[in-house]
Amino acid sequence: GIFAFHDGLYFWMFKPVAKVFKVVVPEEIRRSTGNALDNLRAPIRIVNSLLQGKFKQAGTEFGRFFINSTIGVMGFGDLAAEYPFFEHDREDLGQTLAVWGVKDGIYLVLPFFGPSTLRDAVGRVGDAYLHPLVYGLDGTEVLGVKAYETVNELSFMLGQYEAVREGSLDPYVFMKNAYLQIRQDKISK
């Protein structure tokens, strides 16, 4: 039911908003604000790299954060992306819990968050406490930033969901299997 709700929400709200957003907001601004928001997630990635014993990855993530926060002007520029050394794996608490031996649990489609597992849903809650925005903004402002981030990311991916939907016999099963395989791949790295 929630998958169907998201499907309708995508076609009736998010896709039209993202299309207008893409036309109104220049690509350079969309890309730089996306970089800045991604840069703010560095503490989540650093802490989870450390908790998984990936000390080199934690150092790489810290270096990336430092370069992008200083020379990249608070992360609006992703200068570290120009150097292969600073490639990152985007660790999160769901992955950390998996490394610690916690099983997936049931597959879920969370309202407004999308596909997850019980383990990854718990991980999202923990990661939320590592995000710097929760300490500087109130709940409404955090939701506004999240809505902006969602529309901004979608503005770069318009058409991808439609291709998946048209190319699969059962989009729900396809999305479930894709999510689980992508998560397993991230955990195994």
mmCIF file of N, CA, C and O in Angstrom, residues 6 16 19 47 52 85 96 115-116 118 130 139 142 146 150 155 163 172 180 184-185:
data_model
loop_
_atom_site.group_PDB
_atom_site.id
_atom_site.type_symbol
_atom_site.label_atom_id
_atom_site.label_comp_id
_atom_site.label_asym_id
_atom_site.label_seq_id
_atom_site.Cartn_x
_atom_site.Cartn_y
_atom_site.Cartn_z
ATOM 1 N N HIS A 6 3.513 5.958 -2.658
ATOM 2 C CA HIS A 6 4.714 6.638 -3.164
ATOM 3 C C HIS A 6 4.672 6.792 -4.673
ATOM 4 O O HIS A 6 5.083 7.830 -5.206
ATOM 5 N N PRO A 16 6.227 16.602 -10.953
ATOM 6 C CA PRO A 16 5.939 17.953 -11.455
ATOM 7 C C PRO A 16 6.743 19.045 -10.742
ATOM 8 O O PRO A 16 7.246 19.972 -11.382
ATOM 9 N N LYS A 19 10.330 18.890 -11.992
ATOM 10 C CA LYS A 19 10.442 19.406 -13.365
ATOM 11 C C LYS A 19 10.481 20.940 -13.363
ATOM 12 O O LYS A 19 11.312 21.545 -14.046
ATOM 13 N N VAL A 47 31.820 8.701 11.559
ATOM 14 C CA VAL A 47 31.544 7.904 12.759
ATOM 15 C C VAL A 47 31.278 6.447 12.385
ATOM 16 O O VAL A 47 31.805 5.530 13.018
ATOM 17 N N GLN A 52 32.922 0.707 12.145
ATOM 18 C CA GLN A 52 33.131 -0.512 11.365
ATOM 19 C C GLN A 52 34.603 -0.904 11.305
ATOM 20 O O GLN A 52 34.958 -1.897 10.679
ATOM 21 N N PHE A 85 41.836 9.696 -4.585
ATOM 22 C CA PHE A 85 42.135 9.316 -3.207
ATOM 23 C C PHE A 85 40.952 9.586 -2.280
ATOM 24 O O PHE A 85 40.737 8.882 -1.293
ATOM 25 N N THR A 96 26.708 -0.338 9.521
ATOM 26 C CA THR A 96 27.476 -0.644 10.724
ATOM 27 C C THR A 96 26.816 -1.783 11.500
ATOM 28 O O THR A 96 27.490 -2.731 11.924
ATOM 29 N N PRO A 115 12.179 2.476 0.453
ATOM 30 C CA PRO A 115 12.540 1.111 0.841
ATOM 31 C C PRO A 115 13.552 1.075 1.985
ATOM 32 O O PRO A 115 14.402 1.957 2.104
ATOM 33 N N SER A 116 13.414 0.045 2.804
ATOM 34 C CA SER A 116 14.314 -0.133 3.933
ATOM 35 C C SER A 116 14.153 -1.558 4.454
ATOM 36 O O SER A 116 13.358 -2.324 3.951
ATOM 37 N N LEU A 118 14.191 -3.498 8.549
ATOM 38 C CA LEU A 118 14.044 -3.119 9.951
ATOM 39 C C LEU A 118 15.378 -2.593 10.498
ATOM 40 O O LEU A 118 15.427 -1.559 11.167
ATOM 41 N N LEU A 130 23.364 12.052 14.354
ATOM 42 C CA LEU A 130 24.717 12.464 13.963
ATOM 43 C C LEU A 130 24.706 13.601 12.946
ATOM 44 O O LEU A 130 25.752 14.153 12.629
ATOM 45 N N GLY A 139 12.509 21.328 14.038
ATOM 46 C CA GLY A 139 11.960 20.224 13.263
ATOM 47 C C GLY A 139 11.377 20.642 11.921
ATOM 48 O O GLY A 139 11.564 19.952 10.910
ATOM 49 N N VAL A 142 14.229 21.408 9.510
ATOM 50 C CA VAL A 142 14.881 20.172 9.059
ATOM 51 C C VAL A 142 14.038 19.508 7.977
ATOM 52 O O VAL A 142 14.565 19.052 6.955
ATOM 53 N N LYS A 146 15.063 18.752 4.132
ATOM 54 C CA LYS A 146 14.914 17.408 3.567
ATOM 55 C C LYS A 146 14.046 17.441 2.305
ATOM 56 O O LYS A 146 14.345 16.762 1.319
ATOM 57 N N THR A 150 15.345 16.360 -1.379
ATOM 58 C CA THR A 150 14.648 15.341 -2.159
ATOM 59 C C THR A 150 14.317 15.843 -3.557
ATOM 60 O O THR A 150 14.585 15.169 -4.557
ATOM 61 N N SER A 155 15.576 16.151 -9.336
ATOM 62 C CA SER A 155 15.723 16.968 -10.546
ATOM 63 C C SER A 155 16.851 16.452 -11.442
ATOM 64 O O SER A 155 16.855 16.713 -12.645
ATOM 65 N N ALA A 163 11.530 4.515 -16.267
ATOM 66 C CA ALA A 163 12.207 3.451 -17.012
ATOM 67 C C ALA A 163 12.177 2.141 -16.236
ATOM 68 O O ALA A 163 11.921 1.076 -16.815
ATOM 69 N N TYR A 172 7.193 -3.262 -7.642
ATOM 70 C CA TYR A 172 7.441 -3.442 -6.215
ATOM 71 C C TYR A 172 8.528 -4.487 -5.981
ATOM 72 O O TYR A 172 9.481 -4.258 -5.232
ATOM 73 N N LEU A 180 17.665 -4.449 -1.756
ATOM 74 C CA LEU A 180 18.385 -5.446 -0.958
ATOM 75 C C LEU A 180 19.754 -5.773 -1.553
ATOM 76 O O LEU A 180 20.737 -5.928 -0.818
ATOM 77 N N GLN A 184 23.355 -4.942 0.227
ATOM 78 C CA GLN A 184 24.302 -6.038 0.466
ATOM 79 C C GLN A 184 25.656 -5.707 -0.125
ATOM 80 O O GLN A 184 26.698 -5.980 0.468
ATOM 81 N N ASP A 185 25.659 -5.100 -1.306
ATOM 82 C CA ASP A 185 26.908 -4.694 -1.947
ATOM 83 C C ASP A 185 27.646 -3.663 -1.097
ATOM 84 O O ASP A 185 28.848 -3.753 -0.910
#
